[in-house]
Amino acid sequence: MRLTVLAFGKLKTPGLREAADHYLRGLQTWTKPREIELKAIAVPDKSPATRLQIQSQETKRLLERLENENLHPKRQLILLDEGGTSQSTTQWAAHLKRFEEESLGEVVFALGS
C-alpha cells in the first residue's frame, strides 16, 4: 500500500520539516511514501470571506491534481483539517491496518493551507 501526502506549500515551520522527514523515513520500512506539493495561494488578509475563497480555489486545484496524478484505482482519500478530530498514532495505525486488510492500493492524505 502506497502512502501519499498532497499538501499546499512547503513545510517551513521550524521543527515540522524535521518531524515529517522522521516519519517518512520510518515509513520506508513498509512502503515508499511520496510527497506532492501544490503551489500555495497567497493570502491577502485573514477575513472569513477571503478564507472561503482560497479554500474554494484550493479545492479546485486539489481535485485537478488528483485527476492528473498516477493514483492507484483503489484508494482512500483523507482530508486533514484544523477543525477535524485529533487521532493518536495508535488510532491511525488501526486505520492503516484496516485499509491494508481491505487491499487498498493507496492512501492519500490531503492538507490545505
Short mmCIF file of C-alpha atoms in Angstrom, two decimals:
data_model
loop_
_atom_site.label_atom_id
_atom_site.label_comp_id
_atom_site.label_asym_id
_atom_site.label_seq_id
_atom_site.Cartn_x
_atom_site.Cartn_y
_atom_site.Cartn_z
CA MET A 1 0.00 0.00 0.00
CA ARG A 2 1.42 3.35 -1.04
CA LEU A 3 1.07 6.45 1.16
CA THR A 4 0.88 9.89 -0.48
CA VAL A 5 0.83 13.29 1.19
CA LEU A 6 -0.64 16.02 -1.01
CA ALA A 7 -0.12 19.47 0.53
CA PHE A 8 -0.29 23.14 -0.33
CA GLY A 9 3.02 24.92 0.14
CA LYS A 10 6.19 23.78 1.84
CA LEU A 11 6.74 22.82 5.46
CA LYS A 12 8.51 25.92 6.73
CA THR A 13 7.60 25.97 10.41
CA PRO A 14 10.69 25.15 12.49
CA GLY A 15 10.64 21.52 13.50
CA LEU A 16 7.81 20.42 11.19
CA ARG A 17 10.08 19.56 8.23
CA GLU A 18 12.33 17.54 10.54
CA ALA A 19 9.32 15.77 12.09
CA ALA A 20 7.86 14.98 8.66
CA ASP A 21 11.20 13.61 7.46
CA HIS A 22 11.49 11.49 10.60
CA TYR A 23 8.09 9.86 9.99
CA LEU A 24 8.69 9.46 6.25
CA ARG A 25 11.98 7.65 6.95
CA GLY A 26 10.19 5.38 9.42
CA LEU A 27 7.50 4.54 6.89
CA GLN A 28 10.06 3.44 4.30
CA THR A 29 10.33 0.09 6.10
CA TRP A 30 6.79 -0.77 4.96
CA THR A 31 6.09 1.43 1.95
CA LYS A 32 7.56 4.08 -0.28
CA PRO A 33 5.81 7.26 0.81
CA ARG A 34 5.68 10.23 -1.51
CA GLU A 35 5.05 13.92 -1.06
CA ILE A 36 3.35 16.13 -3.62
CA GLU A 37 3.47 19.86 -3.05
CA LEU A 38 0.92 22.16 -4.64
CA LYS A 39 1.60 25.85 -5.03
CA ALA A 40 0.10 27.73 -2.11
CA ILE A 41 -2.32 30.55 -2.81
CA ALA A 42 -1.31 33.94 -1.42
CA VAL A 43 -3.49 35.11 1.47
CA PRO A 44 -4.00 38.88 1.26
CA ASP A 45 -5.96 39.07 4.53
CA LYS A 46 -7.40 36.80 7.21
CA SER A 47 -11.07 37.63 6.72
CA PRO A 48 -13.59 34.76 6.68
CA ALA A 49 -14.68 35.70 3.13
CA THR A 50 -11.09 35.55 1.85
CA ARG A 51 -10.53 32.25 3.65
CA LEU A 52 -13.59 30.70 1.98
CA GLN A 53 -12.48 31.98 -1.42
CA ILE A 54 -9.00 30.50 -1.00
CA GLN A 55 -10.41 27.19 0.24
CA SER A 56 -12.61 27.05 -2.87
CA GLN A 57 -9.61 27.69 -5.13
CA GLU A 58 -7.56 25.07 -3.27
CA THR A 59 -10.38 22.55 -3.66
CA LYS A 60 -10.32 23.04 -7.43
CA ARG A 61 -6.52 22.70 -7.57
CA LEU A 62 -6.62 19.61 -5.37
CA LEU A 63 -9.28 17.89 -7.50
CA GLU A 64 -7.41 18.75 -10.71
CA ARG A 65 -4.18 17.32 -9.28
CA LEU A 66 -5.91 14.17 -8.08
CA GLU A 67 -7.29 13.63 -11.58
CA ASN A 68 -3.83 14.05 -13.15
CA GLU A 69 -1.81 12.01 -10.65
CA ASN A 70 -1.00 8.38 -11.21
CA LEU A 71 -3.09 7.23 -8.25
CA HIS A 72 -4.00 3.65 -7.54
CA PRO A 73 -7.60 2.95 -8.65
CA LYS A 74 -8.43 1.51 -5.23
CA ARG A 75 -7.56 4.29 -2.79
CA GLN A 76 -8.70 6.19 0.28
CA LEU A 77 -8.57 10.00 0.34
CA ILE A 78 -8.25 11.54 3.80
CA LEU A 79 -8.66 15.30 4.14
CA LEU A 80 -6.76 16.66 7.13
CA ASP A 81 -8.30 19.80 8.53
CA GLU A 82 -7.65 22.03 11.52
CA GLY A 83 -11.28 21.55 12.55
CA GLY A 84 -11.10 17.78 12.34
CA THR A 85 -10.84 15.25 15.14
CA SER A 86 -7.36 14.55 16.52
CA GLN A 87 -6.29 10.93 16.47
CA SER A 88 -3.48 9.15 18.24
CA THR A 89 -0.75 7.22 16.50
CA THR A 90 -2.45 4.02 17.64
CA GLN A 91 -5.74 5.09 16.05
CA TRP A 92 -4.01 5.96 12.76
CA ALA A 93 -2.21 2.62 12.83
CA ALA A 94 -5.58 0.86 13.23
CA HIS A 95 -6.99 2.78 10.25
CA LEU A 96 -3.98 1.88 8.10
CA LYS A 97 -4.20 -1.77 9.15
CA ARG A 98 -7.87 -1.82 8.14
CA PHE A 99 -7.05 -0.17 4.80
CA GLU A 100 -4.40 -2.80 4.20
CA GLU A 101 -6.84 -5.60 5.08
CA GLU A 102 -9.27 -4.07 2.55
CA SER A 103 -6.47 -4.33 -0.05
CA LEU A 104 -6.35 -0.61 -0.72
CA GLY A 105 -3.54 0.25 -3.09
CA GLU A 106 -3.03 3.77 -1.82
CA VAL A 107 -3.93 6.16 0.98
CA VAL A 108 -3.76 9.87 0.11
CA PHE A 109 -3.57 12.47 2.88
CA ALA A 110 -4.55 15.94 1.63
CA LEU A 111 -3.61 19.06 3.62
CA GLY A 112 -4.87 22.54 2.91
CA SER A 113 -3.05 25.75 3.67
#
